[in-house]
Coordinates of C-alpha atoms and ligand atoms in Angstrom, one line a residue:
X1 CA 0.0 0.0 0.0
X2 CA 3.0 2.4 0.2
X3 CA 2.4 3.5 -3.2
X4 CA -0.8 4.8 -2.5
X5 CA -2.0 8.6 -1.8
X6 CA -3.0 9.4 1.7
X7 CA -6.9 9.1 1.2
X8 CA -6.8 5.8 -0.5
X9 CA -4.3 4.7 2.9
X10 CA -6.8 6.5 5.0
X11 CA -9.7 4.5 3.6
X12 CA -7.6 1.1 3.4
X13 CA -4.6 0.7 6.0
X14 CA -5.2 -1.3 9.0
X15 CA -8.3 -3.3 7.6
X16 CA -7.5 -6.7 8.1
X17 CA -5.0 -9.3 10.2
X18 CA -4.0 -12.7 9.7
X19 CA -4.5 -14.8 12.0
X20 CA -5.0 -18.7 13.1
X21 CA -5.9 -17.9 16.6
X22 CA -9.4 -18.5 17.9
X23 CA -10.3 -15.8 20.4
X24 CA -11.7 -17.8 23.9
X25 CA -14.7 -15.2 23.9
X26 CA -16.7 -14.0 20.6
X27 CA -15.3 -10.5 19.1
X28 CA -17.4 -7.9 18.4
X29 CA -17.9 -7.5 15.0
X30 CA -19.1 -4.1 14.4
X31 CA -19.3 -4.3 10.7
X32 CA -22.9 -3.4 9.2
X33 CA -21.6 -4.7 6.0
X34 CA -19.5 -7.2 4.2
X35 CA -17.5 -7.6 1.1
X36 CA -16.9 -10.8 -0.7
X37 CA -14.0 -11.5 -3.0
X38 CA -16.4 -14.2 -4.7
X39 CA -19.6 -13.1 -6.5
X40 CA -20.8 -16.2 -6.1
X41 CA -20.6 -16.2 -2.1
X42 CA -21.9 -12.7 -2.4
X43 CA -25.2 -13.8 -4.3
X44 CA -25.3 -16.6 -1.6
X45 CA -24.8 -14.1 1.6
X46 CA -27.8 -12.0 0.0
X47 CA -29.5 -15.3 0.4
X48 CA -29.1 -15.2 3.8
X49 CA -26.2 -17.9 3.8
X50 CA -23.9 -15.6 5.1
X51 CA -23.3 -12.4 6.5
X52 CA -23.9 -9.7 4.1
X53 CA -25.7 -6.9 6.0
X54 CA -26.2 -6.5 9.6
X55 CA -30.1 -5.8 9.1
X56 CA -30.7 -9.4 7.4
X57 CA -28.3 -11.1 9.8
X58 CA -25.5 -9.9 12.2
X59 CA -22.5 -12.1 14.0
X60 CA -23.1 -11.3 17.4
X61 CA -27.0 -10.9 17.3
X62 CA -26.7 -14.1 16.0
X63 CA -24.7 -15.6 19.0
X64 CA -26.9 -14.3 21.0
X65 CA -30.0 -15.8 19.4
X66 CA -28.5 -19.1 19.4
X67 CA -27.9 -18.8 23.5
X68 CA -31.2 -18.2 24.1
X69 CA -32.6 -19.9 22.0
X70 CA -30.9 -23.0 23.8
X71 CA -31.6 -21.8 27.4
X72 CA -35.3 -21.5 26.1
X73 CA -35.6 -25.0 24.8
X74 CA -36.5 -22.8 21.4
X75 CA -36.1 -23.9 18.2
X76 CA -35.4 -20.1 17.3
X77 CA -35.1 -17.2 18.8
X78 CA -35.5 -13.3 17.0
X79 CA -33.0 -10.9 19.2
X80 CA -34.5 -7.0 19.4
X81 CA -33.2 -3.2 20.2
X82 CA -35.5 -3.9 23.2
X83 CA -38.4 -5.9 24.8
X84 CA -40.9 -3.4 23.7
X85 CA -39.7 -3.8 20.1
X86 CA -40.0 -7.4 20.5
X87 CA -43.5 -7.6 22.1
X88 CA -44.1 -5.4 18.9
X89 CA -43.1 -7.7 16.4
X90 CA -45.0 -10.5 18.1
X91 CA -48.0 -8.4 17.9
X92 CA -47.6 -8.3 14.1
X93 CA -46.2 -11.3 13.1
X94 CA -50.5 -12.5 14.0
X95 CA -52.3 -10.8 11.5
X96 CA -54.7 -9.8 13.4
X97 CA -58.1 -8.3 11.8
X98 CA -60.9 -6.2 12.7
X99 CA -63.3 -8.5 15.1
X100 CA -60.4 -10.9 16.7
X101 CA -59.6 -10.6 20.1
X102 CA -56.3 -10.5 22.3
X103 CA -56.4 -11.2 25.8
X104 CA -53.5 -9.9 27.9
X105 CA -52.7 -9.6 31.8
X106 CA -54.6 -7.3 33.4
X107 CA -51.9 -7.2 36.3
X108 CA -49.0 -6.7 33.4
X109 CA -46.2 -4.2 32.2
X110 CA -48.0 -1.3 31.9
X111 CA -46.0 -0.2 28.6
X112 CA -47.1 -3.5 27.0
X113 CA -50.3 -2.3 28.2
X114 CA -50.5 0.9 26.2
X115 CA -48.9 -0.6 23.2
X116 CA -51.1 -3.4 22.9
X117 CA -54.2 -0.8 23.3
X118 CA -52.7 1.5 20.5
X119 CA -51.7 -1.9 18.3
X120 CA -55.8 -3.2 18.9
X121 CA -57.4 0.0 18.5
X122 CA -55.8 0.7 14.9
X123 CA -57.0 -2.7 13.8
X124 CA -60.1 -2.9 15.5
X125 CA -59.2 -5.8 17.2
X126 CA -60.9 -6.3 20.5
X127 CA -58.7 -6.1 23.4
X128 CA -59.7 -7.6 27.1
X129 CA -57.4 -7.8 29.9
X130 CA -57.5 -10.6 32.4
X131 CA -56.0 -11.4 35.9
X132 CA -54.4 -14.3 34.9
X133 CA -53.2 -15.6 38.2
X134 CA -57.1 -15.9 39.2
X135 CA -58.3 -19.3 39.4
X136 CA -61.2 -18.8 36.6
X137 CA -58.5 -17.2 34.1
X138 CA -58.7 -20.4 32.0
X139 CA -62.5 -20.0 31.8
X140 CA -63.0 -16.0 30.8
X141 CA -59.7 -17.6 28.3
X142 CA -62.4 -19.9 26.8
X143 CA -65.3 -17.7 27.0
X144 CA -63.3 -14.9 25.0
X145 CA -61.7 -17.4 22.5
X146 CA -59.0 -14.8 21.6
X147 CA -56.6 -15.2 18.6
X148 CA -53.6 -14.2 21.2
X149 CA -53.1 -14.6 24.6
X150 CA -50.0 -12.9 26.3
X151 CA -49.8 -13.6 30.1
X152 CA -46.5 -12.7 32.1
X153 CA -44.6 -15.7 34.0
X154 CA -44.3 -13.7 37.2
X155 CA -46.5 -10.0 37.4
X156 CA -45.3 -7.0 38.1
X157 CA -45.4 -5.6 41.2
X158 CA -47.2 -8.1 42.9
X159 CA -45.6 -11.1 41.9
X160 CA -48.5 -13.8 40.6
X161 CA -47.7 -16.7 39.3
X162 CA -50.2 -17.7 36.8
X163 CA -50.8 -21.4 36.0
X164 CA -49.1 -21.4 32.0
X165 CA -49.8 -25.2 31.7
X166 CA -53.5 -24.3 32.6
X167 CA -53.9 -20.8 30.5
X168 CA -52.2 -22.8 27.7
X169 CA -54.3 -25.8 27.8
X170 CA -57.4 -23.1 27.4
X171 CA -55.6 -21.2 24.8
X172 CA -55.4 -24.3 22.3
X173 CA -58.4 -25.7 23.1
X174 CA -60.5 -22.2 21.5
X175 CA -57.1 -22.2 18.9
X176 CA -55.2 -19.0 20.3
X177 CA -51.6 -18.9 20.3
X178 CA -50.3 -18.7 23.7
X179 CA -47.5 -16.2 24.4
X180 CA -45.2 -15.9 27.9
X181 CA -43.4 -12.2 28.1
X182 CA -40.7 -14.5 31.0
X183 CA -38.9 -11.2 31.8
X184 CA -39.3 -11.7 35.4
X185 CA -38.4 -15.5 36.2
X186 CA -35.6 -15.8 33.0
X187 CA -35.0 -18.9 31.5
X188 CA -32.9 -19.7 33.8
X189 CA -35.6 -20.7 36.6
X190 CA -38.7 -20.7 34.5
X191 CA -38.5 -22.2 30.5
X192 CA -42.1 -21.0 29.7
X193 CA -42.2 -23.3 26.4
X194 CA -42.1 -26.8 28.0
X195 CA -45.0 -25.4 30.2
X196 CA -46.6 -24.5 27.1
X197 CA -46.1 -21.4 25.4
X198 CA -45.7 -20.6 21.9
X199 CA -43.7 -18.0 22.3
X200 CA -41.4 -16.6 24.9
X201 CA -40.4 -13.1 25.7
X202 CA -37.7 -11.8 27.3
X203 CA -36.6 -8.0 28.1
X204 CA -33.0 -8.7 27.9
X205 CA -32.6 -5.4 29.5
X206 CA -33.2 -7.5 32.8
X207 CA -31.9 -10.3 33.7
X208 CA -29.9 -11.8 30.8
X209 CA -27.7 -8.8 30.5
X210 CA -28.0 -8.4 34.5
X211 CA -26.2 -5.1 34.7
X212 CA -28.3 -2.6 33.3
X213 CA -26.0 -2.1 30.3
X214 CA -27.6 -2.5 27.2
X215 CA -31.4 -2.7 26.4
X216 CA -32.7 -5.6 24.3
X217 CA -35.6 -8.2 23.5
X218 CA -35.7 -11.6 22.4
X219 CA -39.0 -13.7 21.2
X220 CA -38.2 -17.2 20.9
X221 CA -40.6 -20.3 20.1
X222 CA -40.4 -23.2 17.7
X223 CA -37.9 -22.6 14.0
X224 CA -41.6 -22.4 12.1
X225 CA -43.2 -19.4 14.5
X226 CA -40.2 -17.3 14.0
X227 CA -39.6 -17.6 10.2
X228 CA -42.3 -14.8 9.7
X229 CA -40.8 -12.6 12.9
X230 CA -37.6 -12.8 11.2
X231 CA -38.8 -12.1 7.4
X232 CA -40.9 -9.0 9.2
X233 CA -37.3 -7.9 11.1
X234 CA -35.5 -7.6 8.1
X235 CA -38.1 -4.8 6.8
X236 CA -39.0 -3.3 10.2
X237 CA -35.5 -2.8 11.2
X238 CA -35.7 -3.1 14.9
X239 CA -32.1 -4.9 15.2
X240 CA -29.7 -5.3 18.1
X241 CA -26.6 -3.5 18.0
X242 CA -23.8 -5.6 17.9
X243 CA -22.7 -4.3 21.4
X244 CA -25.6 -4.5 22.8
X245 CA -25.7 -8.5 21.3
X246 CA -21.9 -8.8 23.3
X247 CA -23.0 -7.8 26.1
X248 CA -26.1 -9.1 26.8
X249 CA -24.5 -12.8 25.4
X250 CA -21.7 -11.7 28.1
X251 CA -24.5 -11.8 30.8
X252 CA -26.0 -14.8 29.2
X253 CA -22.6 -16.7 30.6
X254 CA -23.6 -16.2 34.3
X255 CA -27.7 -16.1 34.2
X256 CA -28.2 -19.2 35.9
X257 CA -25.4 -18.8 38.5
X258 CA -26.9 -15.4 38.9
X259 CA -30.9 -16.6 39.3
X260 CA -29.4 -19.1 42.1
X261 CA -27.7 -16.6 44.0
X262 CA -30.3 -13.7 43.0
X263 CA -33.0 -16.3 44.4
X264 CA -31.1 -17.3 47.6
X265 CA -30.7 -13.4 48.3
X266 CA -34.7 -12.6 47.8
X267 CA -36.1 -15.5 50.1
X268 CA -33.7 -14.3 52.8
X269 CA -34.6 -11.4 52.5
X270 CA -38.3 -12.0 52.1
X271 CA -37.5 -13.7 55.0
X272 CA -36.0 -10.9 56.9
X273 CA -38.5 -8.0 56.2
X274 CA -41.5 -10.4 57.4
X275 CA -40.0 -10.2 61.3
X276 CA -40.5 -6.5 61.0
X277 CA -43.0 -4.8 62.9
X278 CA -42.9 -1.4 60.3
X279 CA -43.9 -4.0 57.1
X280 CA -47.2 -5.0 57.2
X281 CA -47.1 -7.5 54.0
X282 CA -44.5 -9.1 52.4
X283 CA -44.9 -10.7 49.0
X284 CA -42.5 -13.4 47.9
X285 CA -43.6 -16.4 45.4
X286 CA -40.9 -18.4 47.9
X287 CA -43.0 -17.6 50.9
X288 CA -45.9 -20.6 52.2
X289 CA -48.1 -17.2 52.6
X290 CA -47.9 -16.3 49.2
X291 CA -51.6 -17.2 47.1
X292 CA -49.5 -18.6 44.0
X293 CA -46.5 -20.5 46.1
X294 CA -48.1 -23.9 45.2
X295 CA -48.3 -22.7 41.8
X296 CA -45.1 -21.2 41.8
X297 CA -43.6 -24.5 43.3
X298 CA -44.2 -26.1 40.4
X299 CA -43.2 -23.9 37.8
X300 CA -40.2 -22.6 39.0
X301 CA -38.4 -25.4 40.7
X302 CA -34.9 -24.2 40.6
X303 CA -35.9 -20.8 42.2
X304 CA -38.5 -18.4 42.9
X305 CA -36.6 -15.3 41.5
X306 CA -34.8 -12.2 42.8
X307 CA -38.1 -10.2 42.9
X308 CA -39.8 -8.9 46.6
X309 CA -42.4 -6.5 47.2
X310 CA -43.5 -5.3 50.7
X311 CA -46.2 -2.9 52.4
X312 CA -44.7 -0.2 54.7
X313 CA -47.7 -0.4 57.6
X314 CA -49.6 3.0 57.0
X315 CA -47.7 4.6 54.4
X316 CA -48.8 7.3 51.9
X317 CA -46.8 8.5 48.7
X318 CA -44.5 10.9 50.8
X319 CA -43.4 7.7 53.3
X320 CA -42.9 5.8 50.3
X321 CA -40.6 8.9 48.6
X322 CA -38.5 9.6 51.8
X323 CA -38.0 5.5 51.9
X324 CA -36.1 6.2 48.4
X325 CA -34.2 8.4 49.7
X326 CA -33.6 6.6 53.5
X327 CA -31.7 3.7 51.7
X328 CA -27.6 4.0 51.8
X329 CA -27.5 0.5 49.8
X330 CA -29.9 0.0 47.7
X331 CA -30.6 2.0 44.5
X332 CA -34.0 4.0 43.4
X333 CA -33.8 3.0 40.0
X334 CA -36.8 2.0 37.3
X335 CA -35.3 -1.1 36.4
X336 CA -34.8 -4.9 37.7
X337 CA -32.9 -7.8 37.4
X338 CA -29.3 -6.0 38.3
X339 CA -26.2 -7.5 40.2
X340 CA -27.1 -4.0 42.2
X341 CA -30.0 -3.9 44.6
X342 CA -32.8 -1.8 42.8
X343 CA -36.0 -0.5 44.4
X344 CA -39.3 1.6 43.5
X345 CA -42.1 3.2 44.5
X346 CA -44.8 0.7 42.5
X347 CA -47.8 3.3 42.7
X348 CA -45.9 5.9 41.2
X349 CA -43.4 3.8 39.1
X350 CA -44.7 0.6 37.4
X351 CA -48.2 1.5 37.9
X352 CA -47.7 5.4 37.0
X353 CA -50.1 4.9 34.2
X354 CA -53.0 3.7 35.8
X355 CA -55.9 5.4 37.6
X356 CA -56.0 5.1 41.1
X357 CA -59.6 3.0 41.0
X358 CA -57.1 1.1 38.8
X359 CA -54.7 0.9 40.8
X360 CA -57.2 0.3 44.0
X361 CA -58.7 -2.7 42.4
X362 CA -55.1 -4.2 41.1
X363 CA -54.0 -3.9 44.5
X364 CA -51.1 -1.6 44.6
X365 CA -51.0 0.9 47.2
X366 CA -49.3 3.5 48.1
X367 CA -47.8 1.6 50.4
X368 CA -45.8 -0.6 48.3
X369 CA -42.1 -0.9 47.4
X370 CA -41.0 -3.4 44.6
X371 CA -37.5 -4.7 45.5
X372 CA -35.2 -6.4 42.6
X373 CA -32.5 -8.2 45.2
X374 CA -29.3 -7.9 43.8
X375 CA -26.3 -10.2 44.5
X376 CA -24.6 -8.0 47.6
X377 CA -25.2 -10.0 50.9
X378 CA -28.6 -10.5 52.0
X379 CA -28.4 -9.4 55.2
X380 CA -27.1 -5.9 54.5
X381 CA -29.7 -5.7 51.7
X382 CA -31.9 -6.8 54.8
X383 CA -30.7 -4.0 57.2
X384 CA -30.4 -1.2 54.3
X385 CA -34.3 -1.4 53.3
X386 CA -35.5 -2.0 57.2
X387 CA -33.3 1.0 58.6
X388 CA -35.3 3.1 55.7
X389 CA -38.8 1.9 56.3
X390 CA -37.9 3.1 59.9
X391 CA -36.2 6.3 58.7
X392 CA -39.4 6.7 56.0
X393 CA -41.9 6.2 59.2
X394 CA -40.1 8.6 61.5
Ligands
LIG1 C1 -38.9 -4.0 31.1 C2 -40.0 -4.9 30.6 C3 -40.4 -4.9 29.3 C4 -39.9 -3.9 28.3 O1 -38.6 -4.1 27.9 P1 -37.6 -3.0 27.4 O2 -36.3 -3.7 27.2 O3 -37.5 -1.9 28.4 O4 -38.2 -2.4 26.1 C5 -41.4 -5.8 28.9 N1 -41.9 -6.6 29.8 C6 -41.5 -6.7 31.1 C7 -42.1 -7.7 32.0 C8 -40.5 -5.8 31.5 O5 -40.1 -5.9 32.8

């Protein structure tokens, strides 16, 4: 290249190494495009055969697909730039028309709430929202014979545990498909598709990337379901950055070491916060006391996840607010599924969207902190959030 003039170097020095070593951990390739020196591999890459452009297929997305796609028990998996974009696509990838029905959780992510409203309402498809933890979910399932049902594995914030093997067993039988957004149990404690999902969901913002680095979807299910998701991704766009992919597969490495320890932490620390006088309700799927812990027994048998909720005994929104700021440890922070200890305020956080009647009739008071238990020791976790409750009551 020495020949050359300095913007033909500038454009073509330093683009490529030789080299027979196999790095131990996947490079990132940021590349959005690639070159072939054979036309014929070319015409094959724009086949999908190989990579050609990052929108139609990408390196690391891919890695990461294949991952979860294995810790799903999925025969495919479509990666995301987030779980929103991914509920999205699932929405789409039905077809739904003017007349059918979707049935969703009433006792859901509130953002999947308003999408799924905006999504219905443009088609004039009819959209009901059930609690899908109550025991005659199946039945209003039947009775509405929707074309989609989307329950979550674990709700948010008060932790039911619907019965999927149930809901999906009415789903078929009126010939919905049956989709599990498993954000909040991970594959790691809770493979939603052996229990009968067609499709599972993941915000990989949570738990798989497990340091609030990167935001990220996935929608996994059997090669067939995804074909059209993936066909639709190539036009819609909604791809993972390849970062994003590395670091969310980097995650990936440690999730289930993570849900064991992240699991350990939360039912000692359930455990801890019920023995306080200042808590008047503590909500754990791991706790006997818990309505869905028989449920819960079943369906997540190598843990009962790193989520806690509690009451603070005869607190209003400003107890709540000065509890957020009482904790030394702990973090106020809209998220979940960190190595970090996060907390909220539910009323004004997760369930800022809905009316209060809403919120009265979910359950959600004021009173109500949603805890995602992080990996620090449990006991200090323990003694940060009870020394704010007291600090919050003073
Ligand atoms: C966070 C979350 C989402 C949305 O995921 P993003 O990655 O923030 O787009 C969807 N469902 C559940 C249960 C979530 O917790």
């Amino acid at each position: 290249m020495t020949a050359r003039k300095p913007a033909t170097l500038a454009v073509h020095a330093g683009s490529h190494l030789e080299s027979r070593a196999r790095p131990v951990t996947p490079p990132i390739q940021m590349a959005a495009v690639s070159a072939f020196d054979d036309a014929l591999a070319l015409d094959e890459a724009l086949e999908g055969k190989d990579f050609s452009y990052a929108r139609i297929g990408a390196y690391n997305t891919e890695l990461l697909e294949e991952a979860v796609a294995a810790l799903e028990g999925a025969g495919d998996c479509a990666a995301y730039a987030s779980g929103m974009a991914a509920l999205k696509a699932l929405f789409e990838a039905q077809g739904l028309k003017q007349g059918d029905r979707v049935v969703m959780a009433a006792d859901g992510y509130g953002v999947t709430r308003a999408l799924y409203k905006r999504l219905c309402a443009e088609r004039g498809v009819e959209l009901h929202a059930v609690a899908l933890a109550r025991p005659d979910a199946a039945d209003q399932v039947r009775a509405l014979a929707p074309r989609l049902l989307l329950a979550e594995s674990v709700t948010n914030p008060l932790l039911a545990v619907p019965d999927l093997p149930r809901l999906a067993e009415a789903a078929h039988q009126v010939g919905a498909l049956f989709a599990v957004d498993a954000t909040f149990s991970s594959p790691a404690l809770q493979q939603v598709l052996a229990q009968g999902a067609d499709y599972a969901v993941q915000s990989t913002t949570k738990w798989l990337n497990g340091h609030s680095d990167a935001l990220g979807g996935t929608v996994s299910g059997s090669a067939e379901r995804l074909r059209p998701l993936k066909a639709a991704r190539i036009l819609d766009g909604a791809v993972l950055g390849p970062f994003e992919a590395w670091l969310t597969l980097r995650g990936v490495r440690t999730l289930p070491l993570r849900m064991q320890a992240h699991s350990a932490n939360a039912q000692r620390v359930a455990q801890r916060l019920l023995a306080e006088p200042l808590i008047q309700r503590v909500l754990y799927p791991g706790l006997p006391d818990h309505p869905d812990h028989a449920v819960a027994r079943r369906l997540l048998p190598h843990g009962f996840g790193g989520m806690v909720a509690f009451e603070i005994a005869g607190a209003d929104r400003p107890c709540g607010f000065r509890f957020l700021e009482a904790v030394r440890l702990a973090k106020p922070a809209p998220s979940l599924g960190d190595v970090a200890t996060l907390v909220m305020h539910a009323a004004s956080a997760s369930a800022r969207r809905m009316t209060p009647e809403e919120r009265a009739r979910a359950g959600i008071g004021e009173n109500l902190i949603r805890v995602s238990v992080g990996l620090e020791d449990p006991d200090e976790v323990a003694d940060d959030l009870i020394q704010a409750v007291r600090a919050a009551r003073r």
